[in-house]
C-alpha cells in the first residue's frame, strides 16, 4: 500500500470507496477500491465474489475491467482489503450526464458491442453480472470509445447449487420483469434486459427509459412504458419461477387491456418520438429492433447475449481496432 499515492476520491458505493491513485515506483495511474471491512464480520462476501470472478474473467476479456492486484493489510497504515484496477477516465453515467458530448448511433453501437461481448463472456463462463447500469460501465478511453464492464460485487455463478437466487438484484431502473415479479430461478437474461435499458438510455441522451421510484412503481412504469405483456409472456413468467399468485393477480388486473403485439412500434415511439416511420434511417431501425429484442418481457423470447451480438446493429461493428492491449476476446 505504501507504493500507492491516493490522488482523489472518484466513487463511493455501499461497500467501498474508489480512489484515483499513482503507483509510485512505475508512475502508473490506477483505481484503488477500498473495501469496508467490518471488525466482527470480516471481509464482505461481495468483495470475495468480485475478486474470485474478476480473477477469472478480467484476464480473458478486453471489455471487462482489469484487476491488477489485491492488497491485504493489517498494519496501521492499511487495514483491510484494497482492489487495484486499471484506471478508466469516467463511467458511462458521467459521460451521459455531460451534455457537451452527445453520442451518435454509431458510437452507441460500438459501446454496446463491447458491453455485450463482456456479457457474453460472463454468460459463457456461467456468471450472471446482476448489476449492469451506466455507473458500472467504465469509459477507458473516450477518444476511441473503449469501454469496460465493471463492479462484479453482485455477480453470481449459475453452476453453484443454491436454494434460489435473490430477486432483489439489479438497480431498479434496469431490473428485468421476471425479477420484479419475484423469480428466484432467473437466468442470464436479466443482464440482457439491463443492457437493453442502458441502450435506450443512451439513445435518449441519458434519459432513463423506466425510472421507477420503488419496486412496485418500477413494475407499473414498465407496463406503462412498454405496454401490457402478451398472454404467452404471462405463462413464461410462471415458467421462469416468478411468484405465481402475483403473476395471476397482475394478469387479472390487466385483463382487457389491449397489449401491443408489435413492440417495435412502442419502442420506436419511445426512442424517436418525433420521427415518422418512413423518415427512419436504416441504422435507427436497427437500433429500435435491437432494443425490442433485449426488452422482450419473456426471458425465453429475449435475445441471448450471443443473439444480440449477431443482430445487424452490432454485427456490423468490428472491434479489432480497439482491442489494443493484446488480450483479444471472443468477439
Ligand atoms: P460499488 O460496488 O461501490 O458501486 P464500483 O466498482 O461500481 O463500486 O465503483 C464505484 C464508482 O467508482 C464507479 O461507478 C465509477 O464511477 C468509479 N470507478 C470504479 N472503478 C473505476 C476504475 N477502474 N476507473 C475509474 N473509475 C472507477
Ligand atoms: Mg457500482
Short mmCIF file of N, CA and C and ligand atoms in Angstrom, two decimals, residues 10-16 18 31 33 50 65 85-89 91 94 135-136 138 151, ligand 1:
data_model
loop_
_atom_site.label_atom_id
_atom_site.label_comp_id
_atom_site.label_asym_id
_atom_site.label_seq_id
_atom_site.Cartn_x
_atom_site.Cartn_y
_atom_site.Cartn_z
N UNK A 10 -12.92 9.01 -6.37
CA UNK A 10 -13.70 9.04 -7.62
C UNK A 10 -15.03 8.31 -7.51
N UNK A 11 -15.24 7.60 -6.42
CA UNK A 11 -16.52 6.90 -6.30
C UNK A 11 -16.75 6.42 -4.89
N UNK A 12 -18.01 6.40 -4.51
CA UNK A 12 -18.35 5.93 -3.15
C UNK A 12 -19.54 5.01 -3.29
N UNK A 13 -19.37 3.75 -2.96
CA UNK A 13 -20.50 2.82 -3.07
C UNK A 13 -20.93 2.33 -1.72
N UNK A 14 -21.75 1.28 -1.71
CA UNK A 14 -22.27 0.76 -0.46
C UNK A 14 -21.20 0.03 0.34
N UNK A 15 -20.27 -0.57 -0.34
CA UNK A 15 -19.29 -1.32 0.44
C UNK A 15 -17.84 -0.97 0.10
N UNK A 16 -17.67 0.14 -0.62
CA UNK A 16 -16.30 0.51 -0.97
C UNK A 16 -16.17 1.98 -1.35
N UNK A 18 -13.74 4.37 -3.93
CA UNK A 18 -12.79 4.22 -5.04
C UNK A 18 -11.96 5.49 -5.19
N UNK A 31 -6.85 2.68 -10.26
CA UNK A 31 -8.00 2.95 -9.39
C UNK A 31 -7.91 1.99 -8.22
N UNK A 33 -9.88 0.37 -5.07
CA UNK A 33 -11.21 0.18 -4.48
C UNK A 33 -11.00 -0.34 -3.06
N UNK A 50 -16.35 -10.71 -5.98
CA UNK A 50 -15.81 -9.84 -7.03
C UNK A 50 -14.38 -10.26 -7.39
N UNK A 65 -13.19 -4.82 -16.87
CA UNK A 65 -12.15 -4.03 -16.20
C UNK A 65 -11.08 -4.96 -15.63
N UNK A 85 -7.28 -1.63 -9.70
CA UNK A 85 -7.80 -1.80 -11.06
C UNK A 85 -7.07 -0.89 -12.03
N UNK A 86 -7.08 -1.25 -13.29
CA UNK A 86 -6.65 -0.29 -14.30
C UNK A 86 -7.55 0.94 -14.17
N UNK A 87 -7.00 2.11 -14.44
CA UNK A 87 -7.76 3.35 -14.28
C UNK A 87 -8.56 3.66 -15.55
N UNK A 88 -9.81 4.05 -15.37
CA UNK A 88 -10.64 4.47 -16.51
C UNK A 88 -11.03 5.93 -16.35
N UNK A 89 -11.22 6.62 -17.45
CA UNK A 89 -11.43 8.08 -17.41
C UNK A 89 -12.68 8.48 -16.62
N UNK A 91 -17.19 7.01 -15.82
CA UNK A 91 -18.16 5.96 -16.13
C UNK A 91 -19.19 6.49 -17.13
N UNK A 94 -21.56 9.32 -16.09
CA UNK A 94 -20.94 10.65 -16.13
C UNK A 94 -20.86 11.15 -17.57
N UNK A 135 -23.49 3.39 -14.45
CA UNK A 135 -22.43 3.64 -13.45
C UNK A 135 -21.40 2.52 -13.41
N UNK A 136 -21.80 1.32 -13.84
CA UNK A 136 -20.88 0.18 -13.78
C UNK A 136 -20.26 -0.14 -15.14
N UNK A 138 -17.43 1.39 -17.46
CA UNK A 138 -16.37 2.40 -17.37
C UNK A 138 -15.86 2.76 -18.75
N UNK A 151 -17.60 -3.61 -11.69
CA UNK A 151 -18.39 -3.85 -10.48
C UNK A 151 -19.08 -5.21 -10.48
P1 LIG B 1 -19.64 -0.05 -5.96
O1 LIG B 1 -19.79 -1.50 -5.76
O2 LIG B 1 -19.40 0.68 -4.71
O3 LIG B 1 -20.71 0.53 -6.84
P2 LIG B 1 -17.84 0.30 -8.25
O4 LIG B 1 -16.79 -0.70 -8.59
O5 LIG B 1 -19.04 0.34 -9.12
O6 LIG B 1 -18.24 0.09 -6.71
O7 LIG B 1 -17.17 1.76 -8.20
C1 LIG B 1 -17.92 2.91 -7.87
C2 LIG B 1 -17.65 4.01 -8.88
O8 LIG B 1 -16.25 4.33 -8.88
C3 LIG B 1 -17.97 3.65 -10.33
O9 LIG B 1 -19.34 3.89 -10.64
C4 LIG B 1 -17.02 4.57 -11.09
O10 LIG B 1 -17.56 5.87 -11.21
C5 LIG B 1 -15.77 4.62 -10.17
N1 LIG B 1 -14.77 3.60 -10.58
C6 LIG B 1 -14.75 2.31 -10.20
N2 LIG B 1 -13.71 1.64 -10.75
C7 LIG B 1 -13.05 2.55 -11.51
C8 LIG B 1 -11.88 2.48 -12.37
N3 LIG B 1 -11.20 1.34 -12.53
N4 LIG B 1 -11.52 3.61 -13.01
C9 LIG B 1 -12.21 4.75 -12.85
N5 LIG B 1 -13.31 4.88 -12.08
C10 LIG B 1 -13.74 3.79 -11.41
#
